[in-house]
Amino acid sequence: MATIDVFNHNVPAESEFGYSQAIKSGELIHVSGQLALDEAGEFRYAGDFAAQLKQTYANLDKVLDHYGVTRNQVVSQTLYVVDLRQRAAATAEGNLAYFGDHRPASTVLGVTELTFPGQVIEISFVIDEKLPR
């Protein structure tokens, strides 16, 4: 029987919406869309793309740390960006800075809005533990 390992940031939205930040099944880890939530689960940096991107990647790092994996084991990512045409260069720059030489499969979607007023970025990952760290 397969075991399931669930990770949460322990923020109110997890129980209010009914989801986990990440779930590991076998050697794959599926990470829910991360965004600029602080430790208390409050959305921060409305309208500030750079600050939201930094906080979003920090939250993704918490998931990686929990499972003892690295950015090099991310096999795919999906980015949701409000006003993508205006933020395409900053999105690419942030992605390159976060991953360095690693190149996961990526889908970037331009969207009209996200959950919180002023939210401009959300990112989800799929991670394969079998890949080299």
mmCIF file of C-alpha atoms in Angstrom:
data_model
loop_
_atom_site.group_PDB
_atom_site.id
_atom_site.type_symbol
_atom_site.label_atom_id
_atom_site.label_comp_id
_atom_site.label_asym_id
_atom_site.label_seq_id
_atom_site.Cartn_x
_atom_site.Cartn_y
_atom_site.Cartn_z
ATOM 1 C CA MET A 1 0.000 0.000 0.000
ATOM 2 C CA ALA A 2 1.340 3.419 -0.972
ATOM 3 C CA THR A 3 1.803 6.017 1.719
ATOM 4 C CA ILE A 4 0.883 9.647 1.338
ATOM 5 C CA ASP A 5 2.864 12.461 2.928
ATOM 6 C CA VAL A 6 1.028 15.786 3.147
ATOM 7 C CA PHE A 7 2.644 19.146 3.917
ATOM 8 C CA ASN A 8 0.872 22.281 5.109
ATOM 9 C CA HIS A 9 1.981 25.782 6.091
ATOM 10 C CA ASN A 10 -0.760 25.649 8.771
ATOM 11 C CA VAL A 11 -2.526 28.736 7.487
ATOM 12 C CA PRO A 12 -6.309 29.205 7.755
ATOM 13 C CA ALA A 13 -6.944 28.858 4.004
ATOM 14 C CA GLU A 14 -5.876 25.200 4.093
ATOM 15 C CA SER A 15 -8.798 24.205 6.283
ATOM 16 C CA GLU A 16 -11.200 26.854 4.950
ATOM 17 C CA PHE A 17 -10.710 25.743 1.331
ATOM 18 C CA GLY A 18 -9.812 22.113 2.045
ATOM 19 C CA TYR A 19 -6.410 21.588 0.461
ATOM 20 C CA SER A 20 -2.779 20.802 1.260
ATOM 21 C CA GLN A 21 0.252 22.776 0.165
ATOM 22 C CA ALA A 22 1.867 19.597 -1.128
ATOM 23 C CA ILE A 23 1.223 15.905 -1.310
ATOM 24 C CA LYS A 24 3.773 13.182 -1.919
ATOM 25 C CA SER A 25 2.650 9.967 -3.522
ATOM 26 C CA GLY A 26 5.394 7.521 -4.400
ATOM 27 C CA GLU A 27 8.379 9.562 -5.559
ATOM 28 C CA LEU A 28 6.373 12.466 -6.974
ATOM 29 C CA ILE A 29 5.518 15.552 -4.964
ATOM 30 C CA HIS A 30 2.714 17.769 -6.235
ATOM 31 C CA VAL A 31 2.902 21.311 -4.875
ATOM 32 C CA SER A 32 -0.207 23.487 -4.836
ATOM 33 C CA GLY A 33 -0.027 26.993 -6.212
ATOM 34 C CA GLN A 34 2.106 29.053 -3.871
ATOM 35 C CA LEU A 35 1.706 32.775 -3.433
ATOM 36 C CA ALA A 36 2.806 35.648 -1.222
ATOM 37 C CA LEU A 37 1.356 34.446 2.076
ATOM 38 C CA ASP A 38 3.237 35.218 5.274
ATOM 39 C CA GLU A 39 3.651 32.897 8.275
ATOM 40 C CA ALA A 40 0.165 33.818 9.559
ATOM 41 C CA GLY A 41 -1.452 33.085 6.197
ATOM 42 C CA GLU A 42 -1.979 36.750 5.344
ATOM 43 C CA PHE A 43 -1.563 37.850 1.737
ATOM 44 C CA ARG A 44 1.202 40.441 1.371
ATOM 45 C CA TYR A 45 2.628 42.870 -1.188
ATOM 46 C CA ALA A 46 -0.516 43.642 -3.211
ATOM 47 C CA GLY A 47 0.471 44.779 -6.690
ATOM 48 C CA ASP A 48 4.233 44.427 -6.041
ATOM 49 C CA PHE A 49 5.365 41.729 -8.484
ATOM 50 C CA ALA A 50 8.989 41.533 -7.303
ATOM 51 C CA ALA A 51 8.056 41.214 -3.619
ATOM 52 C CA GLN A 52 5.333 38.658 -4.356
ATOM 53 C CA LEU A 53 7.699 36.593 -6.491
ATOM 54 C CA LYS A 54 10.324 36.597 -3.728
ATOM 55 C CA GLN A 55 7.792 35.504 -1.079
ATOM 56 C CA THR A 56 6.279 32.880 -3.407
ATOM 57 C CA TYR A 57 9.680 31.301 -4.063
ATOM 58 C CA ALA A 58 10.427 31.413 -0.310
ATOM 59 C CA ASN A 59 7.199 29.485 0.321
ATOM 60 C CA LEU A 60 8.147 26.974 -2.377
ATOM 61 C CA ASP A 61 11.525 26.543 -0.664
ATOM 62 C CA LYS A 62 9.725 25.620 2.572
ATOM 63 C CA VAL A 63 8.022 22.776 0.723
ATOM 64 C CA LEU A 64 11.334 21.633 -0.797
ATOM 65 C CA ASP A 65 12.975 21.737 2.639
ATOM 66 C CA HIS A 66 10.156 19.705 4.200
ATOM 67 C CA TYR A 67 10.681 16.887 1.711
ATOM 68 C CA GLY A 68 14.493 17.163 1.659
ATOM 69 C CA VAL A 69 14.591 17.869 -2.076
ATOM 70 C CA THR A 70 16.185 20.612 -4.139
ATOM 71 C CA ARG A 71 15.219 22.885 -6.998
ATOM 72 C CA ASN A 72 17.093 20.503 -9.336
ATOM 73 C CA GLN A 73 14.391 17.904 -8.701
ATOM 74 C CA VAL A 74 11.552 20.115 -9.924
ATOM 75 C CA VAL A 75 10.353 18.503 -13.166
ATOM 76 C CA SER A 76 7.609 20.957 -14.062
ATOM 77 C CA GLN A 77 6.102 24.226 -12.973
ATOM 78 C CA THR A 78 3.045 26.262 -13.826
ATOM 79 C CA LEU A 79 3.117 30.022 -13.339
ATOM 80 C CA TYR A 80 -0.027 32.154 -13.330
ATOM 81 C CA VAL A 81 0.748 35.819 -13.964
ATOM 82 C CA VAL A 82 -1.644 38.772 -14.080
ATOM 83 C CA ASP A 83 -0.754 41.127 -16.964
ATOM 84 C CA LEU A 84 1.796 38.657 -18.308
ATOM 85 C CA ARG A 85 2.826 40.802 -21.274
ATOM 86 C CA GLN A 86 3.919 43.587 -18.949
ATOM 87 C CA ARG A 87 5.583 41.151 -16.538
ATOM 88 C CA ALA A 88 7.098 38.621 -18.962
ATOM 89 C CA ALA A 89 10.673 39.876 -18.613
ATOM 90 C CA ALA A 90 10.467 40.049 -14.806
ATOM 91 C CA THR A 91 8.904 36.573 -14.736
ATOM 92 C CA ALA A 92 11.748 35.148 -16.841
ATOM 93 C CA GLU A 93 14.373 36.957 -14.783
ATOM 94 C CA GLY A 94 12.931 35.615 -11.506
ATOM 95 C CA ASN A 95 12.694 32.106 -12.925
ATOM 96 C CA LEU A 96 16.323 32.129 -14.101
ATOM 97 C CA ALA A 97 17.501 33.477 -10.748
ATOM 98 C CA TYR A 98 15.555 30.808 -8.840
ATOM 99 C CA PHE A 99 16.575 27.781 -10.915
ATOM 100 C CA GLY A 100 20.058 28.740 -12.113
ATOM 101 C CA ASP A 101 21.125 26.188 -14.730
ATOM 102 C CA HIS A 102 18.222 23.802 -14.033
ATOM 103 C CA ARG A 103 15.450 23.903 -16.639
ATOM 104 C CA PRO A 104 12.166 22.294 -15.563
ATOM 105 C CA ALA A 105 9.278 22.033 -17.999
ATOM 106 C CA SER A 106 7.312 25.260 -17.653
ATOM 107 C CA THR A 107 3.904 26.580 -18.513
ATOM 108 C CA VAL A 108 3.297 30.293 -18.025
ATOM 109 C CA LEU A 109 -0.291 31.476 -18.208
ATOM 110 C CA GLY A 110 -1.476 35.055 -18.386
ATOM 111 C CA VAL A 111 -4.597 35.439 -16.262
ATOM 112 C CA THR A 112 -6.971 38.298 -15.557
ATOM 113 C CA GLU A 113 -7.045 37.829 -11.798
ATOM 114 C CA LEU A 114 -6.029 35.537 -8.949
ATOM 115 C CA THR A 115 -7.505 34.861 -5.502
ATOM 116 C CA PHE A 116 -6.559 38.029 -3.624
ATOM 117 C CA PRO A 117 -6.972 41.635 -4.758
ATOM 118 C CA GLY A 118 -3.537 42.725 -5.935
ATOM 119 C CA GLN A 119 -2.208 39.165 -6.278
ATOM 120 C CA VAL A 120 -0.178 38.999 -9.480
ATOM 121 C CA ILE A 121 1.700 35.648 -9.317
ATOM 122 C CA GLU A 122 1.069 32.036 -8.296
ATOM 123 C CA ILE A 123 3.368 29.064 -8.944
ATOM 124 C CA SER A 124 2.896 25.297 -8.639
ATOM 125 C CA PHE A 125 5.522 22.546 -8.978
ATOM 126 C CA VAL A 126 5.839 18.831 -9.587
ATOM 127 C CA ILE A 127 8.971 17.305 -8.065
ATOM 128 C CA ASP A 128 10.551 13.902 -8.698
ATOM 129 C CA GLU A 129 12.599 12.609 -5.758
ATOM 130 C CA LYS A 130 14.443 10.159 -8.033
ATOM 131 C CA LEU A 131 16.247 12.951 -9.858
ATOM 132 C CA PRO A 132 19.732 13.938 -8.649
ATOM 133 C CA ARG A 133 19.717 16.564 -5.910
#
